[in-house]
Short mmCIF file of C-alpha atoms in Angstrom, two decimals:
data_model
loop_
_atom_site.label_atom_id
_atom_site.label_comp_id
_atom_site.label_asym_id
_atom_site.label_seq_id
_atom_site.Cartn_x
_atom_site.Cartn_y
_atom_site.Cartn_z
CA MET A 995 -10.06 -20.53 26.25
CA ASN A 996 -10.48 -18.21 23.27
CA ASN A 997 -14.15 -17.82 22.60
CA ARG A 998 -13.68 -16.47 18.83
CA GLY A 999 -14.01 -18.26 15.90
CA THR A 1000 -12.41 -19.11 12.44
CA ASN A 1001 -13.06 -19.71 9.05
CA LEU A 1002 -11.50 -22.77 8.69
CA ASP A 1003 -13.50 -25.74 7.58
CA THR A 1004 -11.92 -28.13 10.43
CA VAL A 1005 -13.71 -26.09 13.30
CA ARG A 1006 -16.96 -25.41 11.47
CA GLN A 1007 -18.81 -27.62 14.42
CA TYR A 1008 -17.11 -25.09 16.95
CA ASN A 1009 -18.25 -21.95 14.60
CA LEU A 1010 -22.17 -23.66 14.67
CA SER A 1011 -22.14 -24.07 18.44
CA ARG A 1012 -20.67 -20.85 19.00
CA ILE A 1013 -23.14 -19.10 17.08
CA LEU A 1014 -26.04 -21.63 18.54
CA GLY A 1015 -24.76 -20.77 22.07
CA LEU A 1016 -25.12 -17.01 21.94
CA VAL A 1017 -28.63 -17.31 20.46
CA HIS A 1018 -29.54 -19.36 23.30
CA ARG A 1019 -28.11 -17.38 26.09
CA GLU A 1020 -29.77 -14.23 24.25
CA GLY A 1021 -32.82 -14.96 22.93
CA ALA A 1022 -32.40 -12.67 20.24
CA VAL A 1023 -29.39 -12.02 18.61
CA SER A 1024 -28.55 -9.36 15.56
CA ARG A 1025 -26.18 -10.95 12.73
CA SER A 1026 -23.97 -7.75 13.52
CA THR A 1027 -23.51 -8.75 17.27
CA LEU A 1028 -22.91 -12.50 16.02
CA THR A 1029 -20.65 -10.98 13.60
CA ARG A 1030 -18.85 -9.10 16.22
CA GLU A 1031 -18.63 -11.86 19.01
CA THR A 1032 -17.50 -14.64 17.35
CA GLY A 1033 -14.68 -12.71 15.11
CA LEU A 1034 -16.15 -14.16 11.93
CA ASN A 1035 -16.88 -12.24 8.93
CA ARG A 1036 -20.42 -11.75 7.36
CA SER A 1037 -20.73 -14.13 4.71
CA THR A 1038 -19.63 -16.70 7.10
CA VAL A 1039 -21.80 -16.12 9.72
CA ALA A 1040 -25.13 -15.62 7.38
CA ALA A 1041 -24.08 -19.42 6.08
CA LEU A 1042 -23.44 -20.82 9.71
CA VAL A 1043 -27.27 -19.26 10.70
CA THR A 1044 -28.50 -20.45 7.13
CA GLU A 1045 -27.14 -24.05 8.11
CA LEU A 1046 -28.68 -23.62 11.55
CA ALA A 1047 -32.47 -22.34 10.43
CA ALA A 1048 -32.24 -25.33 8.15
CA LEU A 1049 -31.96 -27.47 11.08
CA LYS A 1050 -34.82 -25.67 12.33
CA LEU A 1051 -32.58 -24.34 15.54
CA VAL A 1052 -32.70 -20.91 14.81
CA VAL A 1053 -34.91 -18.48 12.61
CA GLU A 1054 -34.44 -14.89 11.56
CA ALA A 1055 -36.72 -11.82 11.81
CA GLU A 1056 -36.44 -8.44 10.19
CA PRO A 1057 -34.65 -5.60 12.39
CA ASP A 1058 -36.66 -2.69 13.93
CA VAL A 1059 -35.55 -0.50 11.13
CA ASN A 1060 -36.99 2.55 13.35
CA ARG A 1061 -33.99 1.74 15.78
CA GLY A 1062 -30.53 2.87 15.47
CA VAL A 1063 -28.14 4.25 12.45
CA GLY A 1064 -26.93 2.60 9.14
CA ARG A 1065 -28.09 -0.52 7.74
CA PRO A 1066 -30.35 -2.60 10.08
CA SER A 1067 -28.93 -6.34 10.58
CA PRO A 1068 -31.37 -9.36 10.31
CA VAL A 1069 -32.03 -10.79 14.22
CA VAL A 1070 -31.98 -14.30 14.99
CA HIS A 1071 -33.71 -15.79 17.36
CA PRO A 1072 -34.05 -19.44 19.43
CA HIS A 1073 -36.85 -21.66 16.97
CA PRO A 1074 -39.70 -21.77 18.42
CA ASP A 1075 -40.34 -25.53 17.55
CA CYS A 1076 -37.02 -26.39 19.12
CA VAL A 1077 -37.80 -27.64 22.33
CA ALA A 1078 -36.46 -29.78 25.95
CA PHE A 1079 -38.62 -31.91 28.11
CA ALA A 1080 -37.66 -30.93 31.46
CA VAL A 1081 -38.21 -32.86 34.54
CA ASN A 1082 -38.33 -32.41 38.25
CA PRO A 1083 -39.51 -35.62 40.57
CA GLU A 1084 -40.16 -34.66 44.14
CA GLN A 1085 -41.51 -36.20 47.20
CA ASP A 1086 -44.78 -34.36 46.42
CA ALA A 1087 -44.73 -34.04 42.78
CA ILE A 1088 -43.83 -34.96 39.59
CA SER A 1089 -43.39 -32.08 37.38
CA VAL A 1090 -43.05 -31.93 33.46
CA GLY A 1091 -42.65 -29.08 31.24
CA VAL A 1092 -42.07 -28.34 27.86
CA VAL A 1093 -39.04 -25.33 27.34
CA ARG A 1094 -38.03 -23.45 24.40
CA MET A 1095 -33.85 -22.72 23.82
CA ASN A 1096 -34.10 -19.02 25.29
CA GLY A 1097 -35.48 -20.53 28.55
CA GLN A 1098 -38.95 -20.21 27.94
CA VAL A 1099 -41.44 -22.63 29.81
CA VAL A 1100 -44.30 -23.18 27.26
CA ASN A 1101 -45.99 -25.91 29.15
CA ARG A 1102 -45.53 -27.34 32.08
CA VAL A 1103 -47.82 -30.67 33.96
CA ARG A 1104 -47.86 -31.10 37.89
CA HIS A 1105 -48.62 -34.50 38.87
CA GLU A 1106 -49.33 -34.50 42.35
CA LEU A 1107 -48.48 -37.61 44.46
CA ASP A 1108 -49.68 -38.79 48.21
CA ALA A 1109 -46.32 -39.78 48.62
CA PRO A 1110 -43.09 -40.81 46.51
CA LEU A 1111 -42.75 -43.02 44.12
CA GLY A 1112 -40.60 -45.37 43.35
CA VAL A 1113 -38.14 -45.41 40.30
CA ASP A 1114 -39.77 -47.44 37.76
CA GLU A 1115 -43.19 -46.21 38.47
CA THR A 1116 -41.76 -42.63 38.65
CA VAL A 1117 -40.32 -43.36 35.07
CA ARG A 1118 -43.77 -44.72 33.93
CA VAL A 1119 -45.85 -41.28 34.99
CA THR A 1120 -43.27 -39.38 33.94
CA ALA A 1121 -43.38 -41.02 30.31
CA GLN A 1122 -46.70 -40.81 29.80
CA ILE A 1123 -47.03 -37.08 30.58
CA ILE A 1124 -43.93 -36.67 28.35
CA ALA A 1125 -45.89 -39.09 25.63
CA ASP A 1126 -49.26 -36.33 26.83
CA LEU A 1127 -47.16 -33.62 25.81
CA ARG A 1128 -45.26 -34.23 22.45
CA ALA A 1129 -49.07 -34.47 21.31
CA THR A 1130 -49.38 -31.04 21.52
CA LEU A 1131 -46.00 -30.18 19.86
CA ALA A 1132 -46.21 -29.31 16.37
CA PRO A 1133 -45.48 -32.74 13.87
CA ASP A 1134 -42.02 -31.75 12.96
CA ALA A 1135 -40.84 -29.93 16.18
CA VAL A 1136 -37.17 -30.56 17.03
CA VAL A 1137 -36.93 -32.01 20.75
CA ALA A 1138 -33.49 -32.00 21.69
CA GLY A 1139 -34.05 -34.37 24.80
CA VAL A 1140 -34.91 -34.39 28.36
CA GLY A 1141 -33.18 -32.97 31.20
CA VAL A 1142 -34.37 -33.87 35.01
CA ALA A 1143 -33.06 -32.06 38.08
CA VAL A 1144 -33.01 -35.00 40.83
CA PRO A 1145 -33.33 -33.59 44.44
CA GLY A 1146 -30.02 -35.79 45.09
CA LEU A 1147 -26.88 -37.05 44.57
CA VAL A 1148 -26.18 -37.54 40.82
CA ARG A 1149 -22.96 -38.90 39.28
CA SER A 1150 -21.74 -36.78 36.44
CA GLY A 1151 -20.53 -39.12 34.19
CA ASP A 1152 -23.29 -41.32 33.55
CA GLY A 1153 -26.15 -39.65 35.34
CA LEU A 1154 -26.80 -42.55 38.23
CA VAL A 1155 -29.15 -41.34 40.69
CA ARG A 1156 -26.86 -42.69 44.02
CA LEU A 1157 -28.49 -41.06 46.36
CA ALA A 1158 -32.22 -39.13 46.95
CA PRO A 1159 -33.04 -39.82 50.18
CA HIS A 1160 -36.58 -38.02 50.21
CA LEU A 1161 -37.30 -40.04 47.46
CA GLY A 1162 -35.54 -43.18 48.69
CA TRP A 1163 -33.55 -44.05 45.69
CA VAL A 1164 -30.12 -45.39 45.80
CA ASP A 1165 -27.97 -46.57 42.49
CA GLU A 1166 -30.84 -45.92 39.99
CA PRO A 1167 -30.38 -45.40 36.59
CA PHE A 1168 -32.86 -42.88 36.25
CA ALA A 1169 -31.76 -40.96 33.27
CA SER A 1170 -31.28 -44.10 31.34
CA LEU A 1171 -34.61 -45.73 32.17
CA LEU A 1172 -36.23 -42.44 31.10
CA THR A 1173 -34.21 -42.60 27.74
CA ASP A 1174 -35.51 -46.46 27.10
CA ALA A 1175 -39.41 -45.10 28.12
CA THR A 1176 -39.39 -42.33 26.01
CA GLY A 1177 -37.19 -43.03 22.75
CA CYS A 1178 -35.51 -39.44 23.71
CA PRO A 1179 -32.19 -38.98 25.10
CA ALA A 1180 -32.28 -38.37 28.79
CA ARG A 1181 -29.64 -36.71 31.11
CA ALA A 1182 -29.76 -36.30 34.66
CA ALA A 1183 -28.49 -33.89 37.74
CA ASN A 1184 -28.70 -32.39 40.91
CA ASP A 1185 -31.48 -30.03 40.73
CA ALA A 1186 -29.95 -27.67 42.82
CA SER A 1187 -26.93 -27.43 40.80
CA LEU A 1188 -29.30 -26.93 37.58
CA GLY A 1189 -31.25 -24.00 39.23
CA ALA A 1190 -27.49 -22.43 39.96
CA LEU A 1191 -27.10 -22.96 35.88
CA ALA A 1192 -30.47 -22.03 35.22
CA GLU A 1193 -30.15 -18.44 37.54
CA HIS A 1194 -26.60 -17.92 36.50
CA THR A 1195 -28.04 -18.39 32.71
CA PHE A 1196 -31.15 -16.25 32.45
CA GLY A 1197 -32.33 -15.10 35.91
CA ALA A 1198 -30.40 -12.96 38.82
CA GLY A 1199 -27.01 -14.39 38.17
CA ARG A 1200 -26.82 -12.99 34.44
CA GLY A 1201 -23.16 -11.74 34.31
CA VAL A 1202 -22.04 -12.73 37.55
CA ASP A 1203 -18.85 -15.16 37.29
CA ASP A 1204 -18.88 -15.73 40.99
CA LEU A 1205 -22.06 -17.19 42.81
CA VAL A 1206 -23.80 -19.31 45.50
CA TYR A 1207 -27.76 -20.55 44.83
CA LEU A 1208 -29.05 -22.38 47.54
CA ASN A 1209 -32.79 -24.21 46.77
CA GLY A 1210 -35.20 -25.24 49.02
CA GLY A 1211 -37.71 -27.80 48.15
CA ALA A 1212 -40.12 -30.42 49.48
CA SER A 1213 -37.03 -32.80 49.83
CA GLY A 1214 -35.12 -30.55 51.29
CA ILE A 1215 -31.89 -28.03 50.76
CA GLY A 1216 -30.00 -28.07 48.00
CA GLY A 1217 -27.24 -25.86 46.50
CA GLY A 1218 -24.86 -24.79 43.47
CA VAL A 1219 -21.91 -22.83 43.01
CA ILE A 1220 -20.45 -21.23 39.99
CA VAL A 1221 -16.98 -20.32 40.28
CA ASN A 1222 -15.32 -17.88 37.41
CA GLY A 1223 -18.49 -18.14 35.13
CA ALA A 1224 -18.45 -22.10 35.32
CA PRO A 1225 -20.57 -24.57 37.36
CA LEU A 1226 -18.16 -26.33 40.53
CA GLY A 1227 -19.25 -29.98 40.34
CA GLY A 1228 -16.49 -31.41 42.24
CA VAL A 1229 -14.47 -34.67 41.51
CA ALA A 1230 -17.94 -36.74 40.64
CA GLY A 1231 -20.58 -33.47 40.68
CA TYR A 1232 -21.75 -34.20 44.19
CA ALA A 1233 -20.56 -30.40 45.36
CA GLY A 1234 -22.98 -27.87 46.78
CA GLU A 1235 -24.72 -30.32 49.71
CA PHE A 1236 -25.16 -27.26 51.69
CA GLY A 1237 -28.63 -28.63 53.08
CA HIS A 1238 -26.70 -31.51 54.75
CA ASN A 1239 -24.20 -29.15 56.82
CA LEU A 1240 -24.18 -28.99 60.17
CA VAL A 1241 -25.91 -25.82 61.44
CA THR A 1242 -26.67 -24.64 65.31
CA ALA A 1243 -29.83 -24.39 65.75
CA PRO A 1244 -30.31 -20.50 67.79
CA ASP A 1245 -33.22 -20.46 70.82
CA GLY A 1246 -33.49 -16.98 69.14
CA PRO A 1247 -31.76 -14.95 66.51
CA GLY A 1248 -28.34 -14.35 67.10
CA LYS A 1249 -28.34 -17.41 70.64
CA PRO A 1250 -26.61 -20.18 68.78
CA SER A 1251 -26.94 -23.65 70.49
CA THR A 1252 -26.23 -27.45 69.08
CA GLY A 1253 -28.75 -28.46 65.97
CA GLY A 1254 -28.74 -30.93 63.23
CA SER A 1255 -28.33 -30.48 59.22
CA LEU A 1256 -29.45 -27.16 57.65
CA GLU A 1257 -32.39 -28.81 56.14
CA ASP A 1258 -33.62 -30.71 59.31
CA GLU A 1259 -33.59 -27.03 60.65
CA VAL A 1260 -35.20 -25.06 57.84
CA ASN A 1261 -37.81 -26.87 56.38
CA ARG A 1262 -40.33 -26.18 54.22
CA GLY A 1263 -42.73 -29.51 55.80
CA ARG A 1264 -43.01 -27.50 59.55
CA LEU A 1265 -44.12 -24.38 57.67
CA LEU A 1266 -46.75 -26.24 56.15
CA ASP A 1267 -47.82 -27.88 58.82
CA LEU A 1268 -48.37 -24.35 60.94
CA LEU A 1269 -50.05 -22.76 57.80
CA GLU A 1270 -52.63 -26.04 57.48
CA LEU A 1271 -51.56 -26.73 54.41
CA ARG A 1272 -50.68 -30.45 53.26
CA SER A 1273 -49.08 -29.41 49.81
CA ALA A 1274 -48.36 -26.63 47.79
CA ASP A 1275 -46.83 -24.99 45.03
CA PRO A 1276 -44.23 -22.49 45.09
CA ALA A 1277 -46.81 -19.47 44.30
CA GLN A 1278 -49.54 -20.85 46.73
CA PHE A 1279 -46.81 -21.48 50.00
CA GLU A 1280 -45.45 -18.29 49.02
CA GLU A 1281 -49.19 -16.35 49.06
CA ALA A 1282 -49.90 -18.47 52.09
CA LEU A 1283 -46.40 -17.67 53.90
CA LEU A 1284 -46.98 -13.64 53.59
CA SER A 1285 -50.36 -13.66 54.20
CA SER A 1286 -50.29 -15.18 57.49
CA THR A 1287 -51.19 -13.45 60.59
CA SER A 1288 -50.19 -16.84 62.71
CA PRO A 1289 -48.19 -15.93 65.90
CA GLY A 1290 -46.90 -19.63 65.74
CA LEU A 1291 -46.27 -19.32 61.95
CA ARG A 1292 -43.84 -16.10 62.42
CA THR A 1293 -41.66 -17.75 65.42
CA GLU A 1294 -40.90 -20.37 63.30
CA ALA A 1295 -40.20 -18.68 60.44
CA VAL A 1296 -37.95 -15.95 62.06
CA ARG A 1297 -36.18 -19.11 63.74
CA GLN A 1298 -35.53 -20.65 60.46
CA LEU A 1299 -33.99 -17.51 59.01
CA GLY A 1300 -31.73 -17.67 62.28
CA ILE A 1301 -30.13 -20.54 60.81
CA LEU A 1302 -30.42 -19.73 57.08
CA SER A 1303 -28.02 -16.91 58.27
CA ILE A 1304 -25.79 -19.28 59.60
CA ALA A 1305 -25.31 -21.51 56.52
CA LEU A 1306 -25.34 -18.35 54.32
CA ARG A 1307 -22.55 -16.77 56.52
CA ASN A 1308 -20.67 -20.00 56.14
CA ALA A 1309 -20.80 -19.80 52.17
CA ILE A 1310 -19.88 -16.40 52.09
CA ASN A 1311 -17.00 -16.60 54.15
CA VAL A 1312 -15.60 -19.81 52.51
CA LEU A 1313 -16.68 -18.90 48.50
CA ASN A 1314 -16.74 -14.88 48.98
CA PRO A 1315 -19.60 -14.90 45.89
CA GLU A 1316 -20.93 -11.76 44.68
CA LEU A 1317 -23.95 -13.08 44.90
CA VAL A 1318 -26.08 -15.61 46.90
CA VAL A 1319 -29.36 -16.11 45.28
CA LEU A 1320 -32.55 -18.04 47.00
CA GLY A 1321 -34.43 -20.27 45.79
CA GLY A 1322 -37.73 -22.53 46.52
CA PHE A 1323 -39.25 -21.80 49.61
CA LEU A 1324 -35.94 -20.13 50.88
CA ALA A 1325 -36.83 -17.51 48.21
CA SER A 1326 -40.30 -17.20 50.07
CA LEU A 1327 -38.63 -17.22 53.72
CA HIS A 1328 -36.59 -14.38 52.60
CA ALA A 1329 -39.48 -12.21 51.73
CA PHE A 1330 -40.98 -12.80 54.97
CA ASP A 1331 -38.41 -10.44 56.54
CA PRO A 1332 -35.77 -9.47 54.29
CA GLU A 1333 -34.45 -7.35 56.51
CA LEU A 1334 -34.04 -9.56 59.53
CA LEU A 1335 -31.87 -12.07 57.33
CA GLU A 1336 -29.79 -9.54 55.89
CA SER A 1337 -28.80 -7.94 59.27
CA LEU A 1338 -27.70 -11.47 60.60
CA VAL A 1339 -25.91 -12.16 57.65
CA ALA A 1340 -24.04 -9.29 58.40
CA GLU A 1341 -23.64 -9.37 61.92
CA GLN A 1342 -21.90 -12.62 61.30
CA THR A 1343 -19.89 -12.74 58.02
CA LEU A 1344 -16.36 -11.56 57.96
CA ALA A 1345 -16.86 -7.48 56.77
CA ALA A 1346 -14.06 -7.54 53.87
CA SER A 1347 -16.25 -10.90 52.55
CA TYR A 1348 -19.92 -9.14 52.99
CA GLU A 1349 -19.27 -6.01 51.45
CA SER A 1350 -19.25 -7.27 48.00
CA VAL A 1351 -22.20 -9.61 48.40
CA GLN A 1352 -25.67 -9.32 47.56
CA ILE A 1353 -28.32 -11.83 48.73
CA VAL A 1354 -31.19 -11.77 46.33
CA ARG A 1355 -33.94 -14.06 45.41
CA ALA A 1356 -34.17 -16.35 42.07
CA GLN A 1357 -35.78 -14.30 39.48
CA LEU A 1358 -36.98 -17.52 37.49
CA GLY A 1359 -39.67 -18.28 40.23
CA ALA A 1360 -41.79 -21.85 39.71
CA ASP A 1361 -40.07 -22.25 36.52
CA LEU A 1362 -36.17 -22.01 37.53
CA LEU A 1363 -35.77 -26.08 38.13
CA LEU A 1364 -37.52 -26.90 34.62
CA ILE A 1365 -35.33 -24.05 32.99
CA GLY A 1366 -32.34 -25.85 34.30
CA ALA A 1367 -33.16 -29.44 33.77
CA ALA A 1368 -33.83 -28.48 29.84
CA GLN A 1369 -30.27 -27.05 30.22
CA LEU A 1370 -28.45 -30.45 30.22
CA ALA A 1371 -30.69 -31.76 27.05
CA PHE A 1372 -29.98 -28.19 25.31
CA GLU A 1373 -26.37 -28.46 26.14
CA GLN A 1374 -25.46 -31.54 23.96
CA LEU A 1375 -27.37 -30.10 20.77
CA ILE A 1376 -25.26 -26.70 20.85
CA ASP A 1377 -22.24 -28.84 21.43
CA ASP A 1378 -22.48 -30.58 18.26
CA PRO A 1379 -25.94 -28.78 16.19
CA ALA A 1380 -24.35 -30.73 13.11
CA ARG A 1381 -25.00 -33.94 14.38
CA LEU A 1382 -28.79 -33.03 14.35
CA GLY A 1383 -28.36 -32.75 10.24
CA LEU A 1384 -26.57 -35.90 9.93
CA ALA A 1385 -30.02 -37.55 12.57
CA LEU A 1386 -32.29 -36.25 10.08
CA ALA A 1387 -30.68 -36.91 6.78
#
């Protein structure tokens, strides 16, 4: 697909979308860069930026006159009052954030739970948190919508949660119910697939066209795949369920025996038990894991790294990615002994495939799934910015 814009009035929507998408991904783009990237002339770019600014989607700032040579070009930024609400329901908490277009999480609430809630109660709690957060926004803030990162299978066509086993949800229209409860358009997708999208757009995977992302959370392990720069969703959006792959559970590194699924064997709950914690947010979990001196904890962490290495070997051999990104508690497990994990993967992976891959932790940290969820809302806005103008008219 040719990504260059044109001056034809019939593709004005495309040109607005192209410019807003560039500003969204880059965070700050000079008009001269927008002109170069879109192929449009300067006056057309200026008119389109003015239109986006009137919709409160972008703002312009004066350039730094001390940098560069020649006539300085105004810099276009995402408007700070254009936001999306992002939701991540988990076994132990419901997290809701306010996210700006450049992936900046400006507010977040973690509502801790003793046990997973049913869909109706999750909708009620989430809608109340969104209402409370909305009250903190500017009166004329632009809300793109609500994005939901679900730990389970989400049908891409309509956002139906087909199965979220750790939440006890089966065939639940969570996004539709949340739309009704909040008055904001809500969309849902698998959490790890959104994590892959977030890291590809704003994190470790920027500029990388082929990557595999594995996320470890309270509800298990999921994954997302970017191929040739685009998400790999499968026919209905269920691709990337690495956590349900069967693995061999080693008695020790390199000593395989028959085991269960990846998420059964590489399990955050087991590590929390050994850390004597009931629950912990990602930062607290990593601090506890890396500071522990418990021999039992080390034995279990090494065992889990051995099993994780088998899953990574399989992913690398099958998909031949440039990058493997580990998020959630898998990033903390990697940090526990990165040399061990990488040596185990290297021992088992085809040499030709391993020589071109890097294994890294996610860069977006605890905000990763909220940033990914917000992408769902911003995608619709970016696809048709002019629609906002019609809604406001």
